[in-house]
PDB file of C-alpha atoms in Angstrom:
ATOM      1  CA  MET A   1      -1.003  11.617  10.211  1.00 56.00           C
ATOM      2  CA  THR A   2      -0.016   9.977   6.938  1.00 70.00           C
ATOM      3  CA  GLU A   3      -2.766   7.954   5.291  1.00 83.00           C
ATOM      4  CA  PRO A   4      -2.127   4.173   5.095  1.00 89.00           C
ATOM      5  CA  ARG A   5      -0.488   3.187   1.833  1.00 92.00           C
ATOM      6  CA  PHE A   6      -1.428  -0.484   1.801  1.00 95.00           C
ATOM      7  CA  GLU A   7      -4.737  -2.290   2.220  1.00 94.00           C
ATOM      8  CA  SER A   8      -3.363  -5.632   3.366  1.00 96.00           C
ATOM      9  CA  ILE A   9      -0.313  -7.879   3.482  1.00 97.00           C
ATOM     10  CA  PRO A  10      -1.371  -9.778   0.328  1.00 96.00           C
ATOM     11  CA  ALA A  11      -1.751  -6.411  -1.429  1.00 96.00           C
ATOM     12  CA  VAL A  12       1.865  -5.551  -0.526  1.00 97.00           C
ATOM     13  CA  ARG A  13       3.081  -8.903  -1.794  1.00 96.00           C
ATOM     14  CA  GLU A  14       1.165  -8.599  -5.033  1.00 96.00           C
ATOM     15  CA  GLY A  15       2.293  -4.990  -5.518  1.00 97.00           C
ATOM     16  CA  LEU A  16       5.941  -5.996  -5.101  1.00 96.00           C
ATOM     17  CA  ARG A  17       5.486  -8.861  -7.524  1.00 95.00           C
ATOM     18  CA  LYS A  18       4.222  -6.413 -10.153  1.00 96.00           C
ATOM     19  CA  VAL A  19       7.544  -4.536  -9.910  1.00 95.00           C
ATOM     20  CA  ASP A  20       9.475  -7.844 -10.077  1.00 92.00           C
ATOM     21  CA  TYR A  21      10.372  -8.121  -6.393  1.00 94.00           C
ATOM     22  CA  LEU A  22       9.404 -11.571  -5.137  1.00 92.00           C
ATOM     23  CA  ALA A  23       8.618 -11.059  -1.456  1.00 92.00           C
ATOM     24  CA  ASP A  24       7.613 -13.786   0.945  1.00 91.00           C
ATOM     25  CA  GLU A  25       4.901 -13.350   3.586  1.00 93.00           C
ATOM     26  CA  GLY A  26       7.402 -12.149   6.201  1.00 94.00           C
ATOM     27  CA  ILE A  27       8.805  -9.343   4.051  1.00 96.00           C
ATOM     28  CA  ALA A  28       5.362  -8.189   2.917  1.00 96.00           C
ATOM     29  CA  GLY A  29       4.110  -8.280   6.511  1.00 97.00           C
ATOM     30  CA  ILE A  30       6.897  -6.049   7.831  1.00 97.00           C
ATOM     31  CA  VAL A  31       6.380  -3.504   5.040  1.00 97.00           C
ATOM     32  CA  TYR A  32       2.648  -3.422   5.813  1.00 97.00           C
ATOM     33  CA  LEU A  33       3.229  -2.988   9.574  1.00 97.00           C
ATOM     34  CA  ALA A  34       5.895  -0.304   9.061  1.00 96.00           C
ATOM     35  CA  ASP A  35       3.373   1.729   7.100  1.00 95.00           C
ATOM     36  CA  ARG A  36       0.574   1.275   9.645  1.00 95.00           C
ATOM     37  CA  LEU A  37       2.790   1.828  12.711  1.00 94.00           C
ATOM     38  CA  GLN A  38       4.835   4.568  10.988  1.00 92.00           C
ATOM     39  CA  LYS A  39       8.090   2.946  12.030  1.00 94.00           C
ATOM     40  CA  PRO A  40      11.355   2.503  10.132  1.00 96.00           C
ATOM     41  CA  ILE A  41      12.431  -0.965   9.004  1.00 97.00           C
ATOM     42  CA  LEU A  42      15.926  -2.185   9.880  1.00 97.00           C
ATOM     43  CA  VAL A  43      16.827  -4.751   7.215  1.00 97.00           C
ATOM     44  CA  GLU A  44      19.794  -6.965   8.068  1.00 95.00           C
ATOM     45  CA  GLY A  45      21.340  -9.843   6.186  1.00 91.00           C
ATOM     46  CA  PRO A  46      24.267 -10.865   3.977  1.00 88.00           C
ATOM     47  CA  ALA A  47      25.364  -8.514   1.224  1.00 86.00           C
ATOM     48  CA  GLY A  48      23.545  -9.010  -2.063  1.00 86.00           C
ATOM     49  CA  THR A  49      20.319 -10.506  -0.745  1.00 90.00           C
ATOM     50  CA  GLY A  50      18.047  -7.704  -1.969  1.00 90.00           C
ATOM     51  CA  LYS A  51      17.915  -5.381   1.042  1.00 94.00           C
ATOM     52  CA  THR A  52      18.486  -2.187  -0.939  1.00 95.00           C
ATOM     53  CA  GLN A  53      16.304  -3.442  -3.770  1.00 95.00           C
ATOM     54  CA  LEU A  54      13.405  -3.863  -1.342  1.00 97.00           C
ATOM     55  CA  ALA A  55      13.360  -0.113  -0.621  1.00 97.00           C
ATOM     56  CA  LYS A  56      13.677   0.698  -4.326  1.00 97.00           C
ATOM     57  CA  SER A  57      10.855  -1.689  -5.197  1.00 97.00           C
ATOM     58  CA  VAL A  58       8.532  -0.323  -2.509  1.00 97.00           C
ATOM     59  CA  ALA A  59       9.151   3.202  -3.831  1.00 97.00           C
ATOM     60  CA  GLU A  60       8.370   2.046  -7.370  1.00 97.00           C
ATOM     61  CA  MET A  61       5.293   0.183  -6.198  1.00 97.00           C
ATOM     62  CA  ILE A  62       3.690   3.206  -4.506  1.00 96.00           C
ATOM     63  CA  GLY A  63       4.982   5.779  -7.017  1.00 96.00           C
ATOM     64  CA  ALA A  64       7.112   7.541  -4.405  1.00 96.00           C
ATOM     65  CA  ARG A  65      10.416   9.332  -4.818  1.00 96.00           C
ATOM     66  CA  LEU A  66      13.390   7.394  -3.447  1.00 98.00           C
ATOM     67  CA  ILE A  67      15.821   9.455  -1.363  1.00 97.00           C
ATOM     68  CA  ARG A  68      19.001   7.561  -0.550  1.00 97.00           C
ATOM     69  CA  LEU A  69      21.583   8.280   2.128  1.00 97.00           C
ATOM     70  CA  GLN A  70      24.620   6.110   1.445  1.00 96.00           C
ATOM     71  CA  CYS A  71      26.420   5.648   4.743  1.00 95.00           C
ATOM     72  CA  TYR A  72      30.192   5.499   5.077  1.00 93.00           C
ATOM     73  CA  GLU A  73      32.825   5.949   7.743  1.00 91.00           C
ATOM     74  CA  GLY A  74      33.193   9.673   8.438  1.00 91.00           C
ATOM     75  CA  LEU A  75      29.658  10.640   7.371  1.00 93.00           C
ATOM     76  CA  ASP A  76      28.700  13.717   9.389  1.00 89.00           C
ATOM     77  CA  GLU A  77      25.728  16.018   9.890  1.00 89.00           C
ATOM     78  CA  ALA A  78      26.731  18.301   7.020  1.00 89.00           C
ATOM     79  CA  LYS A  79      26.518  15.442   4.527  1.00 92.00           C
ATOM     80  CA  ALA A  80      23.543  13.653   6.072  1.00 93.00           C
ATOM     81  CA  LEU A  81      21.299  16.527   7.185  1.00 92.00           C
ATOM     82  CA  TYR A  82      22.154  19.996   5.879  1.00 91.00           C
ATOM     83  CA  GLU A  83      24.822  22.651   5.545  1.00 91.00           C
ATOM     84  CA  TRP A  84      24.955  26.279   4.508  1.00 87.00           C
ATOM     85  CA  ASN A  85      26.239  27.296   1.102  1.00 84.00           C
ATOM     86  CA  TYR A  86      29.194  29.281   2.378  1.00 84.00           C
ATOM     87  CA  LYS A  87      30.451  30.334  -1.064  1.00 85.00           C
ATOM     88  CA  LYS A  88      27.060  31.748  -1.990  1.00 83.00           C
ATOM     89  CA  GLN A  89      26.807  33.476   1.396  1.00 79.00           C
ATOM     90  CA  LEU A  90      30.219  35.077   0.839  1.00 84.00           C
ATOM     91  CA  LEU A  91      29.146  36.369  -2.543  1.00 80.00           C
ATOM     92  CA  ARG A  92      26.010  37.816  -0.950  1.00 74.00           C
ATOM     93  CA  ILE A  93      28.088  39.642   1.645  1.00 76.00           C
ATOM     94  CA  GLN A  94      30.416  40.995  -1.033  1.00 76.00           C
ATOM     95  CA  ALA A  95      27.426  42.235  -3.021  1.00 71.00           C
ATOM     96  CA  THR A  96      25.973  44.065  -0.010  1.00 70.00           C
ATOM     97  CA  GLY A  97      25.162  47.662  -0.794  1.00 62.00           C
ATOM     98  CA  ASP A  98      25.773  50.609   1.517  1.00 57.00           C
ATOM     99  CA  GLY A  99      22.053  50.829   2.258  1.00 57.00           C
ATOM    100  CA  ASP A 100      21.755  47.291   3.586  1.00 62.00           C
ATOM    101  CA  SER A 101      21.923  46.843   7.345  1.00 63.00           C
ATOM    102  CA  TRP A 102      23.719  43.820   8.778  1.00 61.00           C
ATOM    103  CA  SER A 103      20.478  42.443  10.249  1.00 64.00           C
ATOM    104  CA  GLU A 104      18.912  42.466   6.786  1.00 67.00           C
ATOM    105  CA  VAL A 105      21.943  40.752   5.293  1.00 68.00           C
ATOM    106  CA  GLU A 106      22.022  38.166   8.097  1.00 66.00           C
ATOM    107  CA  ASP A 107      18.340  37.326   7.639  1.00 65.00           C
ATOM    108  CA  ASP A 108      18.982  36.868   3.951  1.00 70.00           C
ATOM    109  CA  LEU A 109      22.093  34.732   4.446  1.00 77.00           C
ATOM    110  CA  PHE A 110      20.296  32.184   6.611  1.00 75.00           C
ATOM    111  CA  SER A 111      17.279  31.627   4.410  1.00 75.00           C
ATOM    112  CA  ASP A 112      16.229  28.725   2.196  1.00 79.00           C
ATOM    113  CA  ASP A 113      18.115  30.250  -0.736  1.00 81.00           C
ATOM    114  CA  PHE A 114      21.412  29.448   0.994  1.00 84.00           C
ATOM    115  CA  LEU A 115      20.464  26.094   2.527  1.00 87.00           C
ATOM    116  CA  LEU A 116      21.898  22.901   1.033  1.00 90.00           C
ATOM    117  CA  GLU A 117      19.528  20.045   1.817  1.00 91.00           C
ATOM    118  CA  ARG A 118      21.046  16.644   2.364  1.00 94.00           C
ATOM    119  CA  PRO A 119      19.017  13.398   2.200  1.00 95.00           C
ATOM    120  CA  LEU A 120      17.606  13.419   5.755  1.00 94.00           C
ATOM    121  CA  LEU A 121      16.350  16.997   5.609  1.00 93.00           C
ATOM    122  CA  GLU A 122      15.152  16.530   2.038  1.00 94.00           C
ATOM    123  CA  ALA A 123      13.019  13.563   3.121  1.00 94.00           C
ATOM    124  CA  ILE A 124      11.555  15.451   6.074  1.00 92.00           C
ATOM    125  CA  ARG A 125      10.711  18.574   4.088  1.00 91.00           C
ATOM    126  CA  ALA A 126       9.297  16.694   1.103  1.00 92.00           C
ATOM    127  CA  GLU A 127       5.664  17.370   0.313  1.00 90.00           C
ATOM    128  CA  ASP A 128       5.400  14.505  -2.168  1.00 92.00           C
ATOM    129  CA  PRO A 129       5.472  10.857  -1.034  1.00 93.00           C
ATOM    130  CA  VAL A 130       9.019   9.613  -0.424  1.00 95.00           C
ATOM    131  CA  VAL A 131      10.818   6.459   0.608  1.00 97.00           C
ATOM    132  CA  LEU A 132      13.979   7.189   2.599  1.00 97.00           C
ATOM    133  CA  LEU A 133      16.737   4.594   2.225  1.00 98.00           C
ATOM    134  CA  ILE A 134      19.573   4.788   4.768  1.00 97.00           C
ATOM    135  CA  ASP A 135      21.940   2.295   3.194  1.00 96.00           C
ATOM    136  CA  GLU A 136      24.619   0.376   5.146  1.00 95.00           C
ATOM    137  CA  VAL A 137      23.908   2.130   8.427  1.00 95.00           C
ATOM    138  CA  ASP A 138      26.393  -0.145  10.201  1.00 93.00           C
ATOM    139  CA  ARG A 139      29.248   1.750   8.516  1.00 93.00           C
ATOM    140  CA  VAL A 140      28.693   5.050  10.373  1.00 92.00           C
ATOM    141  CA  GLU A 141      30.129   6.062  13.729  1.00 90.00           C
ATOM    142  CA  VAL A 142      28.101   6.029  16.940  1.00 86.00           C
ATOM    143  CA  GLU A 143      27.699   9.840  16.855  1.00 86.00           C
ATOM    144  CA  THR A 144      26.054   9.752  13.429  1.00 90.00           C
ATOM    145  CA  GLU A 145      23.891   6.841  14.522  1.00 90.00           C
ATOM    146  CA  ALA A 146      22.656   9.036  17.393  1.00 87.00           C
ATOM    147  CA  LEU A 147      21.732  11.743  14.880  1.00 88.00           C
ATOM    148  CA  LEU A 148      19.737   9.218  12.858  1.00 91.00           C
ATOM    149  CA  LEU A 149      17.964   8.073  16.002  1.00 89.00           C
ATOM    150  CA  GLU A 150      17.008  11.648  16.870  1.00 86.00           C
ATOM    151  CA  ILE A 151      15.619  12.295  13.396  1.00 89.00           C
ATOM    152  CA  LEU A 152      13.686   9.025  13.214  1.00 89.00           C
ATOM    153  CA  SER A 153      12.176   9.451  16.668  1.00 87.00           C
ATOM    154  CA  ASP A 154      10.179  12.601  15.891  1.00 87.00           C
ATOM    155  CA  TYR A 155      10.665  13.171  12.154  1.00 90.00           C
ATOM    156  CA  GLN A 156      11.728  16.729  12.803  1.00 88.00           C
ATOM    157  CA  VAL A 157      14.938  18.733  12.605  1.00 87.00           C
ATOM    158  CA  SER A 158      16.016  21.754  14.584  1.00 85.00           C
ATOM    159  CA  ILE A 159      17.958  24.290  12.494  1.00 86.00           C
ATOM    160  CA  PRO A 160      19.138  27.099  14.805  1.00 83.00           C
ATOM    161  CA  GLU A 161      18.826  29.798  12.141  1.00 82.00           C
ATOM    162  CA  LEU A 162      15.417  28.659  10.855  1.00 82.00           C
ATOM    163  CA  GLY A 163      13.770  26.899  13.803  1.00 84.00           C
ATOM    164  CA  THR A 164      12.211  23.447  13.953  1.00 87.00           C
ATOM    165  CA  VAL A 165      11.289  21.769  10.687  1.00 88.00           C
ATOM    166  CA  GLN A 166       8.603  19.106  11.078  1.00 89.00           C
ATOM    167  CA  ALA A 167       7.792  16.436   8.524  1.00 89.00           C
ATOM    168  CA  LYS A 168       4.726  17.217   6.440  1.00 85.00           C
ATOM    169  CA  GLN A 169       4.255  13.491   5.821  1.00 88.00           C
ATOM    170  CA  ILE A 170       5.943  10.519   7.432  1.00 91.00           C
ATOM    171  CA  PRO A 171       8.205   8.827   4.889  1.00 93.00           C
ATOM    172  CA  LEU A 172       8.621   5.086   4.656  1.00 95.00           C
ATOM    173  CA  VAL A 173      12.133   4.512   6.000  1.00 97.00           C
ATOM    174  CA  PHE A 174      14.430   1.566   5.323  1.00 98.00           C
ATOM    175  CA  LEU A 175      17.779   1.155   7.075  1.00 97.00           C
ATOM    176  CA  THR A 176      19.988  -1.604   5.685  1.00 96.00           C
ATOM    177  CA  SER A 177      22.833  -3.300   7.528  1.00 95.00           C
ATOM    178  CA  ASN A 178      25.322  -5.991   6.564  1.00 89.00           C
ATOM    179  CA  ASN A 179      25.854  -6.514  10.307  1.00 85.00           C
ATOM    180  CA  THR A 180      29.531  -5.546  10.198  1.00 83.00           C
ATOM    181  CA  ARG A 181      29.114  -3.979  13.640  1.00 87.00           C
ATOM    182  CA  GLU A 182      26.466  -4.092  16.327  1.00 89.00           C
ATOM    183  CA  LEU A 183      23.968  -1.243  16.155  1.00 91.00           C
ATOM    184  CA  SER A 184      22.776   0.450  19.330  1.00 91.00           C
ATOM    185  CA  GLU A 185      19.819  -1.001  21.177  1.00 93.00           C
ATOM    186  CA  ALA A 186      18.127   2.413  21.038  1.00 92.00           C
ATOM    187  CA  LEU A 187      18.164   2.421  17.235  1.00 92.00           C
ATOM    188  CA  LYS A 188      16.971  -1.169  17.077  1.00 93.00           C
ATOM    189  CA  ARG A 189      14.095  -0.405  19.462  1.00 93.00           C
ATOM    190  CA  ARG A 190      12.960   2.393  17.175  1.00 93.00           C
ATOM    191  CA  CYS A 191      12.744   0.078  14.163  1.00 95.00           C
ATOM    192  CA  LEU A 192      10.892  -2.990  13.036  1.00 97.00           C
ATOM    193  CA  PHE A 193      13.413  -5.739  12.358  1.00 96.00           C
ATOM    194  CA  LEU A 194      13.634  -7.764   9.157  1.00 97.00           C
ATOM    195  CA  HIS A 195      16.294 -10.352   8.363  1.00 95.00           C
ATOM    196  CA  VAL A 196      16.702 -11.049   4.650  1.00 93.00           C
ATOM    197  CA  ASP A 197      18.716 -14.192   3.972  1.00 92.00           C
ATOM    198  CA  TYR A 198      19.598 -16.023   0.779  1.00 93.00           C
ATOM    199  CA  PRO A 199      16.413 -17.353  -0.843  1.00 92.00           C
ATOM    200  CA  ASP A 200      15.661 -21.049  -0.931  1.00 92.00           C
ATOM    201  CA  MET A 201      16.265 -22.865  -4.195  1.00 95.00           C
ATOM    202  CA  GLU A 202      12.728 -22.616  -5.571  1.00 95.00           C
ATOM    203  CA  ARG A 203      12.454 -18.907  -4.812  1.00 93.00           C
ATOM    204  CA  GLU A 204      15.860 -18.202  -6.353  1.00 96.00           C
ATOM    205  CA  LYS A 205      14.805 -20.101  -9.446  1.00 97.00           C
ATOM    206  CA  GLU A 206      11.687 -17.930  -9.608  1.00 95.00           C
ATOM    207  CA  ILE A 207      13.818 -14.799  -9.225  1.00 95.00           C
ATOM    208  CA  VAL A 208      16.037 -15.925 -12.117  1.00 97.00           C
ATOM    209  CA  LEU A 209      13.009 -16.628 -14.301  1.00 96.00           C
ATOM    210  CA  THR A 210      11.608 -13.186 -13.468  1.00 94.00           C
ATOM    211  CA  LYS A 211      14.785 -11.158 -13.886  1.00 94.00           C
ATOM    212  CA  VAL A 212      16.615 -12.866 -16.767  1.00 95.00           C
ATOM    213  CA  PRO A 213      14.879 -12.388 -20.138  1.00 91.00           C
ATOM    214  CA  ASP A 214      14.125 -15.521 -22.178  1.00 93.00           C
ATOM    215  CA  ILE A 215      15.878 -17.959 -19.829  1.00 96.00           C
ATOM    216  CA  THR A 216      14.418 -21.456 -19.917  1.00 96.00           C
ATOM    217  CA  GLU A 217      13.035 -23.106 -16.815  1.00 96.00           C
ATOM    218  CA  ASN A 218      15.604 -25.889 -17.327  1.00 96.00           C
ATOM    219  CA  LEU A 219      18.570 -23.486 -17.190  1.00 97.00           C
ATOM    220  CA  ALA A 220      17.089 -21.461 -14.315  1.00 97.00           C
ATOM    221  CA  ASP A 221      16.719 -24.701 -12.367  1.00 97.00           C
ATOM    222  CA  GLN A 222      20.378 -25.632 -13.001  1.00 96.00           C
ATOM    223  CA  VAL A 223      21.539 -22.162 -11.956  1.00 97.00           C
ATOM    224  CA  ALA A 224      19.585 -22.263  -8.698  1.00 97.00           C
ATOM    225  CA  ARG A 225      20.808 -25.785  -7.857  1.00 95.00           C
ATOM    226  CA  ILE A 226      24.472 -25.011  -8.527  1.00 96.00           C
ATOM    227  CA  VAL A 227      24.375 -21.749  -6.561  1.00 96.00           C
ATOM    228  CA  ARG A 228      22.743 -23.548  -3.650  1.00 95.00           C
ATOM    229  CA  SER A 229      25.513 -26.172  -3.712  1.00 94.00           C
ATOM    230  CA  LEU A 230      28.190 -23.442  -3.666  1.00 95.00           C
ATOM    231  CA  ARG A 231      26.603 -21.737  -0.657  1.00 95.00           C
ATOM    232  CA  GLN A 232      26.935 -25.002   1.236  1.00 93.00           C
ATOM    233  CA  LEU A 233      30.728 -24.818   0.875  1.00 94.00           C
ATOM    234  CA  GLU A 234      32.899 -22.946   3.345  1.00 94.00           C
ATOM    235  CA  LEU A 235      33.600 -19.841   1.253  1.00 95.00           C
ATOM    236  CA  LYS A 236      34.969 -16.428   2.135  1.00 94.00           C
ATOM    237  CA  LYS A 237      31.974 -14.910   0.319  1.00 93.00           C
ATOM    238  CA  SER A 238      28.973 -16.889  -0.852  1.00 94.00           C
ATOM    239  CA  PRO A 239      27.343 -15.903  -4.146  1.00 96.00           C
ATOM    240  CA  SER A 240      24.760 -13.155  -3.726  1.00 94.00           C
ATOM    241  CA  VAL A 241      21.437 -13.071  -5.538  1.00 94.00           C
ATOM    242  CA  SER A 242      22.754 -10.321  -7.798  1.00 92.00           C
ATOM    243  CA  GLU A 243      25.734 -12.535  -8.699  1.00 96.00           C
ATOM    244  CA  THR A 244      23.354 -15.410  -9.413  1.00 97.00           C
ATOM    245  CA  LEU A 245      21.574 -13.142 -11.908  1.00 96.00           C
ATOM    246  CA  ASP A 246      24.894 -12.040 -13.421  1.00 96.00           C
ATOM    247  CA  TRP A 247      25.839 -15.673 -13.914  1.00 98.00           C
ATOM    248  CA  ALA A 248      22.478 -16.555 -15.443  1.00 98.00           C
ATOM    249  CA  ASN A 249      22.817 -13.637 -17.869  1.00 97.00           C
ATOM    250  CA  THR A 250      26.371 -14.757 -18.701  1.00 97.00           C
ATOM    251  CA  LEU A 251      25.178 -18.272 -19.526  1.00 97.00           C
ATOM    252  CA  MET A 252      22.462 -16.805 -21.742  1.00 97.00           C
ATOM    253  CA  LEU A 253      24.974 -14.611 -23.603  1.00 96.00           C
ATOM    254  CA  LEU A 254      27.224 -17.637 -24.150  1.00 96.00           C
ATOM    255  CA  GLY A 255      24.296 -19.657 -25.489  1.00 95.00           C
ATOM    256  CA  ILE A 256      24.599 -22.306 -22.771  1.00 94.00           C
ATOM    257  CA  GLU A 257      21.619 -24.609 -22.383  1.00 92.00           C
ATOM    258  CA  GLN A 258      23.138 -27.326 -20.184  1.00 93.00           C
ATOM    259  CA  VAL A 259      25.729 -26.433 -17.537  1.00 94.00           C
ATOM    260  CA  ASP A 260      28.582 -28.933 -17.365  1.00 92.00           C
ATOM    261  CA  ALA A 261      31.647 -28.933 -15.146  1.00 92.00           C
ATOM    262  CA  GLU A 262      33.788 -27.165 -17.767  1.00 92.00           C
ATOM    263  CA  THR A 263      31.251 -24.358 -18.241  1.00 94.00           C
ATOM    264  CA  ALA A 264      30.740 -23.918 -14.509  1.00 94.00           C
ATOM    265  CA  SER A 265      34.502 -23.798 -13.882  1.00 94.00           C
ATOM    266  CA  GLY A 266      35.097 -21.366 -16.741  1.00 95.00           C
ATOM    267  CA  THR A 267      32.490 -18.916 -15.481  1.00 96.00           C
ATOM    268  CA  ALA A 268      32.993 -19.344 -11.724  1.00 96.00           C
ATOM    269  CA  ASN A 269      34.569 -15.888 -11.512  1.00 96.00           C
ATOM    270  CA  ILE A 270      31.147 -14.375 -12.217  1.00 96.00           C
ATOM    271  CA  LEU A 271      29.743 -15.993  -9.072  1.00 96.00           C
ATOM    272  CA  LEU A 272      32.779 -15.870  -6.790  1.00 96.00           C
ATOM    273  CA  LYS A 273      35.162 -13.006  -6.114  1.00 94.00           C
ATOM    274  CA  TYR A 274      38.020 -14.646  -4.172  1.00 96.00           C
ATOM    275  CA  GLN A 275      40.570 -16.914  -5.868  1.00 97.00           C
ATOM    276  CA  SER A 276      40.483 -19.375  -2.963  1.00 96.00           C
ATOM    277  CA  ASP A 277      36.693 -19.661  -3.357  1.00 96.00           C
ATOM    278  CA  ILE A 278      36.994 -20.141  -7.125  1.00 97.00           C
ATOM    279  CA  ALA A 279      39.585 -22.891  -6.637  1.00 96.00           C
ATOM    280  CA  LYS A 280      37.340 -24.629  -4.111  1.00 94.00           C
ATOM    281  CA  ALA A 281      34.371 -24.416  -6.480  1.00 94.00           C
ATOM    282  CA  VAL A 282      36.384 -25.719  -9.436  1.00 94.00           C
ATOM    283  CA  ARG A 283      37.428 -28.732  -7.351  1.00 92.00           C
ATOM    284  CA  GLU A 284      33.771 -29.292  -6.493  1.00 90.00           C
ATOM    285  CA  PHE A 285      32.763 -29.114 -10.160  1.00 91.00           C
ATOM    286  CA  ALA A 286      35.627 -31.392 -11.214  1.00 88.00           C
ATOM    287  CA  ALA A 287      34.478 -34.054  -8.758  1.00 83.00           C
ATOM    288  CA  ASP A 288      31.619 -34.770 -11.186  1.00 66.00           C
ATOM    289  CA  LYS A 289      33.037 -36.008 -14.482  1.00 54.00           C
ATOM    290  CA  GLN A 290      29.634 -37.017 -15.820  1.00 53.00           C
ATOM    291  CA  GLY A 291      28.366 -33.580 -16.751  1.00 50.00           C
ATOM    292  CA  MET A 292      27.311 -32.509 -13.264  1.00 58.00           C
ATOM    293  CA  LYS A 293      24.393 -34.917 -13.169  1.00 54.00           C
ATOM    294  CA  GLN A 294      23.521 -33.954  -9.609  1.00 50.00           C
ATOM    295  CA  PHE A 295      22.512 -30.515 -10.881  1.00 52.00           C
ATOM    296  CA  ALA A 296      20.295 -31.747 -13.687  1.00 51.00           C
ATOM    297  CA  PRO A 297      16.610 -30.963 -13.234  1.00 49.00           C
ATOM    298  CA  GLY A 298      14.617 -33.682 -11.565  1.00 50.00           C
ATOM    299  CA  PRO A 299      11.591 -35.311 -13.131  1.00 48.00           C
ATOM    300  CA  LYS A 300       8.530 -33.112 -13.484  1.00 42.00           C
TER     301      LYS A 300
END
């Protein structure tokens, strides 16, 4: 049984704040419960809302090693769990002396020296604290999803040549999904569910102030207001939080203190990645010929 990592939900929230991840009560609560219940967290939401960063920040907060399995179409057991180093095994066979029996060689071939650990097995066999991040789980096939479910159910792996490998400590596990396909009910039942959406304007402003060095509160406020207005448009892809930060950094590099329509239009490609979206945003900016007064900070 792994010892609890967190004392309370406020302690999780404060710990994440210290590593510059601004979590609300819901996020901190799920992280706390996942630790106490020893369950994985399935984090869903739009791309760029901080799902992957949450796992990274939790690992940093508790001083644990982050092990990441990046999912993709075609990911199989050999890349996710383990495989044997066939080239090294072949060299071992070629180096076999006349005095070595086949049983001795076979025992040697299927030992740890010839085992290539992939992220899932590495996390299970780890003796030090780890956070396992299974990123974009919705991109794998159903067969690989079943493998993940089997591993996460018992935190053990059966290797025919070596036997059953059981976890020495239960890792904190985060599975992220952009919801491009529906995950199985069995996998969802195994996990605690967390939906991470775009932050509200005040929280995004706070994120900008935290992540962008030397930015003024005035400019951070303008950035958050303009990004919020763009997300209200019908776009192919709304600006992510990471793109908000890129834009804020761009404005800082350009020495911008007050965002006007010309500046916003000229840098819209930092926030938006489709030409149709950029054109729509430029039209929105151009509608205000008075220096985008609706985005100016309100009275304090």
